[in-house]
Amino acid sequence: MNNTPPPPFFPWEDKPANEKGVVWRYSANPIIPRDLLSTSNSIFNSAVVPFGNGYAGVFRCDDTNRRMRLHAGFSRDGIHWDIEENDVCFTGADPEVGAWVYGYDPRVVWIDDRYYVTWCNGYHGPTIGCAWTTDFKLFHQLENAFLPFNRNGVLFPRKINGRFAMLSRPSDNGHTPFGDIFYSESPDMTFWGRHRHVMSPARFEDSAWQCTKIGAGPIPIETAAGWLLIYHGVLASCNGFVYSFGSALLDLHDPWKVLARSGPYLLSPQKDYECTGDVPNVTFPCAALHDPATGRLAIYYGCADTVTSLAFGYIDEIVAFTKRTSIT
Ligand code: BMA
C-alpha cells in the first residue's frame, strides 16, 4: 500500500447550478496549453497521480516535428503543471524493446511499492509499453505487455487473484475502425495471459457514441459496487470519429464481467477546445484522481488531440448513473 498521506490540495470546483450531467467541466479549462514546452505542438491524453506533497504525471507531448513523446511533470495543486523540457528516457530494457520509436497515451498507477507506467509504444506498430518509477526521474522499462497491435493498456491499481491485471484494446496499425476491451493477467509484469473478453462496442441503436470502438481510460477505481471504469467510445460520423466517454462497473473478483454500462455518455466534445484542434471532436480521458474522504473525482482528459482539461464528479453519483442508465 501507498501509505503516504493524500496531498493537501485536491483539484476541485463545485458543480454549477445549471449543470445537467453527473460530470462537469472545470471553468478554467484547458489547464495545460498546447505550447507549454518550448518544443510542444500539443499536450494531451496524459496521466497524473498523487506524489509526495502534490502530484506527478506522465504527459503526452507531441513536438513540433510531430513526434509523439512522453514527458514527466510535477504539480502542487493538480492544476498548474511544470512539465520537463526533456522527454522521458527509459532505461534498462532489452535493447530490442527499448529502442524508442514513439510513445503516447500514458497511464500511471501505484501498485504495491512503485508507480507503473503503461503507454502505447511503437514496436513494429503500436503495442503496450510498460515501465516503473519511484521518483518520475528514472524510468525502468519492462517488456512490452502484448504483441502489436494494441492500445489503451490500463493496469488495475492492485493485484487481482494474486496477479497484475490489465485492460487493453487490440487494434490495427492505423486509425482502427473497431475495438473491444480485453482483460489479461500477469504474475510478474512480463508474461501475460488468462485473456478474457470484457466489452464490445455498443449497438448503434442502444448507444451510438460508443458503437465503433471503445478503450479503457483512467485506472479503474475500486468501489463497493465494483470497479468503476471510465472509458472512451467512438462514433464514426460523416465528419470523422467522435470520441466521448462513459462509465462501466466491472465485477471486483472477475473484472471481465460487466455489471453495468452507461447508455448516455458522461462527457462528449461540445466546448470549442474539445471540438477544434489538431483532431476535432475528441475527449479522451487517461487519468482520474479521487479523494476517498469526500468521494470527489477529478478526471484528466485530452481535448481535440491538442490540450488537456479537467472534469469533476462524485464517485457515488457516477456509480448510480451507470446502474440507472445501463445498457447491459
Ligand atoms: C486514437 C489515439 C488517441 C487519439 C485519438 C483521436 O487512436 O491515437 O491518442 O486521441 O485516436 O485522434
Short mmCIF file of C-alpha atoms and ligand atoms in Angstrom, two decimals:
data_model
loop_
_atom_site.label_atom_id
_atom_site.label_comp_id
_atom_site.label_asym_id
_atom_site.label_seq_id
_atom_site.Cartn_x
_atom_site.Cartn_y
_atom_site.Cartn_z
CA MET A 1 0.00 0.00 0.00
CA ASN A 2 1.00 3.58 -0.58
CA ASN A 3 0.72 4.83 2.98
CA THR A 4 1.75 8.41 2.34
CA PRO A 5 -0.98 10.90 3.32
CA PRO A 6 -3.01 12.40 0.46
CA PRO A 7 -1.69 15.69 -0.93
CA PRO A 8 -3.09 18.72 0.92
CA PHE A 9 -4.85 20.15 -2.14
CA PHE A 10 -7.36 18.22 -4.27
CA PRO A 11 -8.23 19.82 -7.63
CA TRP A 12 -11.91 20.64 -7.49
CA GLU A 13 -14.68 23.03 -8.42
CA ASP A 14 -18.30 22.62 -7.29
CA LYS A 15 -20.99 21.71 -9.78
CA PRO A 16 -22.52 24.78 -11.47
CA ALA A 17 -26.20 25.32 -10.68
CA ASN A 18 -27.24 24.93 -14.33
CA GLU A 19 -25.30 21.68 -14.93
CA LYS A 20 -27.47 18.73 -16.02
CA GLY A 21 -24.82 16.00 -16.16
CA VAL A 22 -23.18 13.96 -13.40
CA VAL A 23 -19.80 15.18 -14.70
CA TRP A 24 -18.95 18.84 -15.21
CA ARG A 25 -16.01 20.71 -16.70
CA TYR A 26 -13.55 22.94 -14.86
CA SER A 27 -14.39 26.54 -15.68
CA ALA A 28 -10.73 27.38 -16.40
CA ASN A 29 -10.25 24.62 -18.99
CA PRO A 30 -7.97 23.81 -20.64
CA ILE A 31 -5.48 23.53 -17.78
CA ILE A 32 -2.48 22.72 -20.00
CA PRO A 33 -1.97 24.73 -23.18
CA ARG A 34 -0.51 23.13 -26.27
CA ASP A 35 2.66 25.23 -26.21
CA LEU A 36 3.67 24.90 -22.54
CA LEU A 37 7.03 23.48 -23.66
CA SER A 38 9.39 25.30 -26.00
CA THR A 39 9.03 22.43 -28.50
CA SER A 40 5.47 21.20 -27.93
CA ASN A 41 2.88 21.15 -30.67
CA SER A 42 0.29 19.68 -28.29
CA ILE A 43 -0.04 18.22 -24.77
CA PHE A 44 -3.00 15.90 -24.21
CA ASN A 45 -4.11 12.34 -23.26
CA SER A 46 -1.92 12.39 -20.14
CA ALA A 47 -1.72 10.66 -16.75
CA VAL A 48 -1.37 12.07 -13.24
CA VAL A 49 -1.10 10.53 -9.74
CA PRO A 50 -0.61 11.74 -6.15
CA PHE A 51 3.11 12.12 -5.49
CA GLY A 52 4.69 13.42 -2.28
CA ASN A 53 3.07 16.67 -1.24
CA GLY A 54 1.38 17.11 -4.61
CA TYR A 55 1.11 15.34 -7.91
CA ALA A 56 3.27 13.92 -10.68
CA GLY A 57 2.43 12.78 -14.14
CA VAL A 58 3.50 11.44 -17.48
CA PHE A 59 2.38 13.66 -20.32
CA ARG A 60 1.86 13.03 -23.98
CA CYS A 61 3.75 15.83 -25.69
CA ASP A 62 3.85 15.79 -29.45
CA ASP A 63 6.72 18.01 -30.56
CA THR A 64 6.94 20.38 -33.50
CA ASN A 65 8.40 17.57 -35.60
CA ARG A 66 5.08 15.90 -34.73
CA ARG A 67 6.93 13.14 -32.91
CA MET A 68 5.00 11.53 -30.06
CA ARG A 69 6.98 11.72 -26.82
CA LEU A 70 6.39 11.23 -23.08
CA HIS A 71 7.46 13.87 -20.56
CA ALA A 72 7.35 13.80 -16.74
CA GLY A 73 5.68 16.67 -14.89
CA PHE A 74 5.03 17.88 -11.36
CA SER A 75 2.35 19.98 -9.68
CA ARG A 76 1.44 21.18 -6.19
CA ASP A 77 -2.27 21.51 -6.89
CA GLY A 78 -3.00 19.16 -9.82
CA ILE A 79 -3.97 22.14 -11.97
CA HIS A 80 -0.78 24.10 -12.66
CA TRP A 81 1.91 21.85 -14.09
CA ASP A 82 5.66 22.05 -14.60
CA ILE A 83 6.49 19.65 -17.39
CA GLU A 84 10.10 18.72 -18.06
CA GLU A 85 11.51 20.07 -21.31
CA ASN A 86 13.35 16.80 -21.92
CA ASP A 87 11.35 13.71 -22.71
CA VAL A 88 11.46 10.58 -20.56
CA CYS A 89 14.46 8.42 -21.31
CA PHE A 90 13.55 4.84 -20.38
CA THR A 91 16.35 2.68 -19.12
CA GLY A 92 17.14 -0.98 -18.56
CA ALA A 93 15.07 -2.64 -21.26
CA ASP A 94 16.28 -5.29 -23.64
CA PRO A 95 17.67 -3.09 -26.44
CA GLU A 96 15.33 -4.78 -28.89
CA VAL A 97 12.36 -3.41 -26.95
CA GLY A 98 13.95 -0.24 -25.60
CA ALA A 99 14.84 1.30 -28.99
CA TRP A 100 12.49 4.27 -28.96
CA VAL A 101 10.07 4.64 -31.85
CA TYR A 102 7.13 6.57 -30.39
CA GLY A 103 5.03 6.62 -27.24
CA TYR A 104 1.62 8.07 -26.49
CA ASP A 105 -1.49 7.97 -24.30
CA PRO A 106 0.26 7.05 -20.99
CA ARG A 107 -1.40 5.77 -17.85
CA VAL A 108 0.23 5.72 -14.38
CA VAL A 109 -0.70 3.73 -11.28
CA TRP A 110 0.78 2.91 -7.87
CA ILE A 111 0.87 -0.86 -7.20
CA ASP A 112 2.47 -2.29 -4.02
CA ASP A 113 5.69 -0.27 -3.88
CA ARG A 114 6.14 1.69 -7.12
CA TYR A 115 4.48 3.58 -9.90
CA TYR A 116 3.88 1.66 -13.11
CA VAL A 117 3.56 3.44 -16.44
CA THR A 118 1.87 1.91 -19.46
CA TRP A 119 1.62 3.59 -22.84
CA CYS A 120 1.07 2.93 -26.50
CA ASN A 121 4.59 2.01 -27.57
CA GLY A 122 5.91 1.78 -31.11
CA TYR A 123 7.33 -1.68 -31.79
CA HIS A 124 6.56 -2.75 -35.35
CA GLY A 125 3.26 -0.98 -34.82
CA PRO A 126 1.51 0.15 -31.66
CA THR A 127 1.59 -2.11 -28.61
CA ILE A 128 1.60 -1.69 -24.83
CA GLY A 129 4.86 -0.47 -23.30
CA CYS A 130 5.48 -0.88 -19.56
CA ALA A 131 7.87 0.74 -17.11
CA TRP A 132 8.15 1.60 -13.45
CA THR A 133 9.46 4.53 -11.45
CA THR A 134 9.57 5.73 -7.88
CA ASP A 135 10.62 9.33 -8.50
CA PHE A 136 9.48 10.29 -12.04
CA LYS A 137 13.12 10.91 -12.89
CA LEU A 138 14.39 7.40 -13.56
CA PHE A 139 12.05 5.14 -15.53
CA HIS A 140 12.87 1.42 -15.78
CA GLN A 141 11.43 -0.09 -18.92
CA LEU A 142 9.97 -3.60 -18.88
CA GLU A 143 8.90 -5.92 -21.68
CA ASN A 144 6.02 -4.85 -23.87
CA ALA A 145 2.90 -6.49 -22.48
CA PHE A 146 1.45 -7.72 -25.77
CA LEU A 147 2.16 -8.26 -29.43
CA PRO A 148 1.25 -5.43 -31.77
CA PHE A 149 -1.29 -4.15 -32.48
CA ASN A 150 -2.72 -2.95 -29.21
CA ARG A 151 -3.58 0.33 -27.46
CA ASN A 152 -5.09 1.63 -24.22
CA GLY A 153 -3.26 -0.67 -21.80
CA VAL A 154 -4.64 0.19 -18.34
CA LEU A 155 -3.48 -1.57 -15.16
CA PHE A 156 -5.74 -2.20 -12.18
CA PRO A 157 -4.46 -0.48 -9.01
CA ARG A 158 -3.90 -3.73 -7.14
CA LYS A 159 -3.22 -7.34 -7.97
CA ILE A 160 -6.29 -9.45 -8.63
CA ASN A 161 -6.19 -13.11 -7.63
CA GLY A 162 -2.50 -12.50 -6.83
CA ARG A 163 -1.59 -11.24 -10.30
CA PHE A 164 -1.13 -7.92 -12.08
CA ALA A 165 -4.23 -7.22 -14.16
CA MET A 166 -4.53 -5.07 -17.28
CA LEU A 167 -7.21 -3.98 -19.69
CA SER A 168 -6.21 -3.45 -23.30
CA ARG A 169 -7.70 -2.89 -26.72
CA PRO A 170 -6.33 -4.99 -29.59
CA SER A 171 -6.32 -2.87 -32.73
CA ASP A 172 -4.69 -2.44 -36.13
CA ASN A 173 -1.81 -0.34 -37.41
CA GLY A 174 -3.95 2.65 -38.42
CA HIS A 175 -6.92 4.62 -37.17
CA THR A 176 -8.64 1.43 -36.09
CA PRO A 177 -12.34 1.27 -37.06
CA PHE A 178 -13.13 -1.46 -34.47
CA GLY A 179 -12.15 -2.37 -30.94
CA ASP A 180 -13.19 -4.38 -27.90
CA ILE A 181 -11.74 -4.18 -24.39
CA PHE A 182 -9.97 -7.32 -23.09
CA TYR A 183 -8.58 -8.30 -19.68
CA SER A 184 -5.23 -10.07 -19.05
CA GLU A 185 -3.24 -11.18 -16.00
CA SER A 186 0.48 -11.49 -15.28
CA PRO A 187 2.42 -12.91 -12.30
CA ASP A 188 5.42 -10.66 -12.97
CA MET A 189 4.63 -7.81 -15.45
CA THR A 190 6.50 -9.81 -18.11
CA PHE A 191 4.34 -12.78 -19.10
CA TRP A 192 0.68 -12.00 -19.78
CA GLY A 193 -2.14 -14.50 -20.22
CA ARG A 194 -5.56 -15.61 -18.99
CA HIS A 195 -7.03 -13.23 -21.55
CA ARG A 196 -10.75 -12.56 -21.19
CA HIS A 197 -13.19 -10.52 -23.21
CA VAL A 198 -14.71 -7.58 -21.33
CA MET A 199 -16.80 -5.38 -23.63
CA SER A 200 -17.59 -4.81 -27.30
CA PRO A 201 -18.74 -1.54 -28.82
CA ALA A 202 -22.44 -0.94 -28.14
CA ARG A 203 -25.17 -1.46 -30.68
CA PHE A 204 -25.78 1.70 -32.67
CA GLU A 205 -29.45 1.55 -31.71
CA ASP A 206 -28.60 1.45 -27.99
CA SER A 207 -25.71 3.91 -27.55
CA ALA A 208 -24.25 5.38 -30.72
CA TRP A 209 -21.39 7.35 -29.08
CA GLN A 210 -19.66 4.02 -28.34
CA CYS A 211 -20.72 1.96 -31.36
CA THR A 212 -17.44 1.93 -33.37
CA LYS A 213 -14.73 1.20 -30.77
CA ILE A 214 -14.09 1.55 -27.07
CA GLY A 215 -10.99 1.72 -24.85
CA ALA A 216 -10.29 1.89 -21.13
CA GLY A 217 -9.43 5.36 -19.84
CA PRO A 218 -8.22 6.11 -16.31
CA ILE A 219 -7.09 3.43 -13.83
CA PRO A 220 -10.26 1.65 -12.59
CA ILE A 221 -11.48 2.75 -9.14
CA GLU A 222 -12.49 0.16 -6.56
CA THR A 223 -15.98 0.77 -5.14
CA ALA A 224 -18.44 -1.36 -3.18
CA ALA A 225 -20.46 -1.67 -6.42
CA GLY A 226 -17.49 -2.98 -8.47
CA TRP A 227 -14.57 -1.48 -10.37
CA LEU A 228 -15.65 1.89 -11.75
CA LEU A 229 -14.22 2.10 -15.25
CA ILE A 230 -14.31 5.32 -17.23
CA TYR A 231 -13.76 4.53 -20.90
CA HIS A 232 -13.84 6.29 -24.23
CA GLY A 233 -16.18 5.37 -27.01
CA VAL A 234 -16.15 6.34 -30.65
CA LEU A 235 -18.88 7.22 -33.10
CA ALA A 236 -17.97 7.13 -36.81
CA SER A 237 -19.76 10.23 -38.09
CA CYS A 238 -19.88 11.51 -41.65
CA ASN A 239 -17.29 14.06 -40.46
CA GLY A 240 -14.90 11.51 -38.90
CA PHE A 241 -14.52 9.87 -35.48
CA VAL A 242 -16.10 11.49 -32.41
CA TYR A 243 -14.57 10.50 -29.03
CA SER A 244 -16.78 10.70 -25.92
CA PHE A 245 -16.52 8.95 -22.58
CA GLY A 246 -18.83 6.98 -20.31
CA SER A 247 -18.67 4.58 -17.39
CA ALA A 248 -18.99 0.90 -16.55
CA LEU A 249 -18.92 -1.25 -13.44
CA LEU A 250 -16.82 -4.42 -13.53
CA ASP A 251 -17.01 -7.33 -11.10
CA LEU A 252 -14.44 -6.94 -8.29
CA HIS A 253 -13.22 -10.56 -8.44
CA ASP A 254 -13.73 -11.32 -12.14
CA PRO A 255 -13.25 -7.88 -13.75
CA TRP A 256 -14.04 -9.14 -17.25
CA LYS A 257 -17.68 -9.45 -16.11
CA VAL A 258 -19.54 -6.22 -16.83
CA LEU A 259 -22.16 -5.42 -14.18
CA ALA A 260 -23.44 -2.17 -15.72
CA ARG A 261 -22.55 0.20 -18.53
CA SER A 262 -23.84 3.70 -19.15
CA GLY A 263 -26.02 4.24 -22.22
CA PRO A 264 -25.56 8.03 -22.24
CA TYR A 265 -22.06 9.49 -22.26
CA LEU A 266 -20.64 11.26 -19.24
CA LEU A 267 -19.00 13.88 -21.46
CA SER A 268 -18.74 14.44 -25.20
CA PRO A 269 -16.93 17.05 -27.30
CA GLN A 270 -19.03 20.22 -27.09
CA LYS A 271 -16.77 23.07 -25.99
CA ASP A 272 -14.62 24.92 -28.51
CA TYR A 273 -11.41 23.43 -27.09
CA GLU A 274 -12.87 19.91 -27.49
CA CYS A 275 -14.27 20.48 -30.99
CA THR A 276 -11.39 22.43 -32.51
CA GLY A 277 -7.74 21.43 -32.64
CA ASP A 278 -5.43 19.05 -34.45
CA VAL A 279 -8.08 16.32 -34.34
CA PRO A 280 -11.54 17.83 -33.86
CA ASN A 281 -14.21 16.32 -31.60
CA VAL A 282 -12.08 14.32 -29.19
CA THR A 283 -12.45 13.99 -25.41
CA PHE A 284 -10.02 11.30 -24.27
CA PRO A 285 -9.59 10.58 -20.52
CA CYS A 286 -6.36 8.90 -19.35
CA ALA A 287 -6.35 9.62 -15.61
CA ALA A 288 -8.54 10.40 -12.62
CA LEU A 289 -7.71 11.46 -9.07
CA HIS A 290 -10.14 10.53 -6.33
CA ASP A 291 -10.49 11.66 -2.78
CA PRO A 292 -11.81 8.75 -0.68
CA ALA A 293 -12.86 11.07 2.15
CA THR A 294 -15.31 13.07 0.01
CA GLY A 295 -15.91 10.77 -2.99
CA ARG A 296 -14.72 13.52 -5.32
CA LEU A 297 -13.32 12.58 -8.70
CA ALA A 298 -11.14 14.75 -10.95
CA ILE A 299 -10.87 13.41 -14.50
CA TYR A 300 -7.98 14.48 -16.78
CA TYR A 301 -8.84 14.31 -20.43
CA GLY A 302 -7.22 15.27 -23.71
CA CYS A 303 -9.16 17.67 -25.92
CA ALA A 304 -9.04 17.59 -29.72
CA ASP A 305 -5.57 15.96 -29.52
CA THR A 306 -4.26 19.42 -28.58
CA VAL A 307 -4.71 20.42 -24.91
CA THR A 308 -5.50 18.88 -21.51
CA SER A 309 -8.59 19.59 -19.41
CA LEU A 310 -10.25 18.66 -16.13
CA ALA A 311 -13.76 17.47 -15.34
CA PHE A 312 -15.29 16.66 -11.96
CA GLY A 313 -17.88 14.36 -10.46
CA TYR A 314 -18.78 12.34 -7.38
CA ILE A 315 -18.00 8.63 -7.49
CA ASP A 316 -21.35 7.70 -5.87
CA GLU A 317 -23.28 9.72 -8.43
CA ILE A 318 -21.37 8.21 -11.35
CA VAL A 319 -21.93 4.70 -9.97
CA ALA A 320 -25.68 5.40 -9.60
CA PHE A 321 -25.80 6.91 -13.12
CA THR A 322 -24.04 3.84 -14.54
CA LYS A 323 -26.58 1.50 -12.96
CA ARG A 324 -29.59 3.68 -13.76
CA THR A 325 -28.76 4.06 -17.44
CA SER A 326 -27.17 0.66 -18.03
CA ILE A 327 -27.50 -0.94 -21.46
CA THR A 328 -26.12 -4.36 -20.46
C1 BMA B 1 -6.65 7.35 -31.05
C2 BMA B 1 -5.36 7.64 -30.33
C3 BMA B 1 -5.53 8.82 -29.42
C4 BMA B 1 -6.19 9.99 -30.11
C5 BMA B 1 -7.43 9.55 -30.86
C6 BMA B 1 -8.04 10.65 -31.68
O1 BMA B 1 -6.47 6.33 -31.99
O2 BMA B 1 -4.35 7.92 -31.27
O3 BMA B 1 -4.27 9.24 -28.99
O4 BMA B 1 -6.57 10.94 -29.14
O5 BMA B 1 -7.09 8.50 -31.74
O6 BMA B 1 -7.15 11.11 -32.66
#
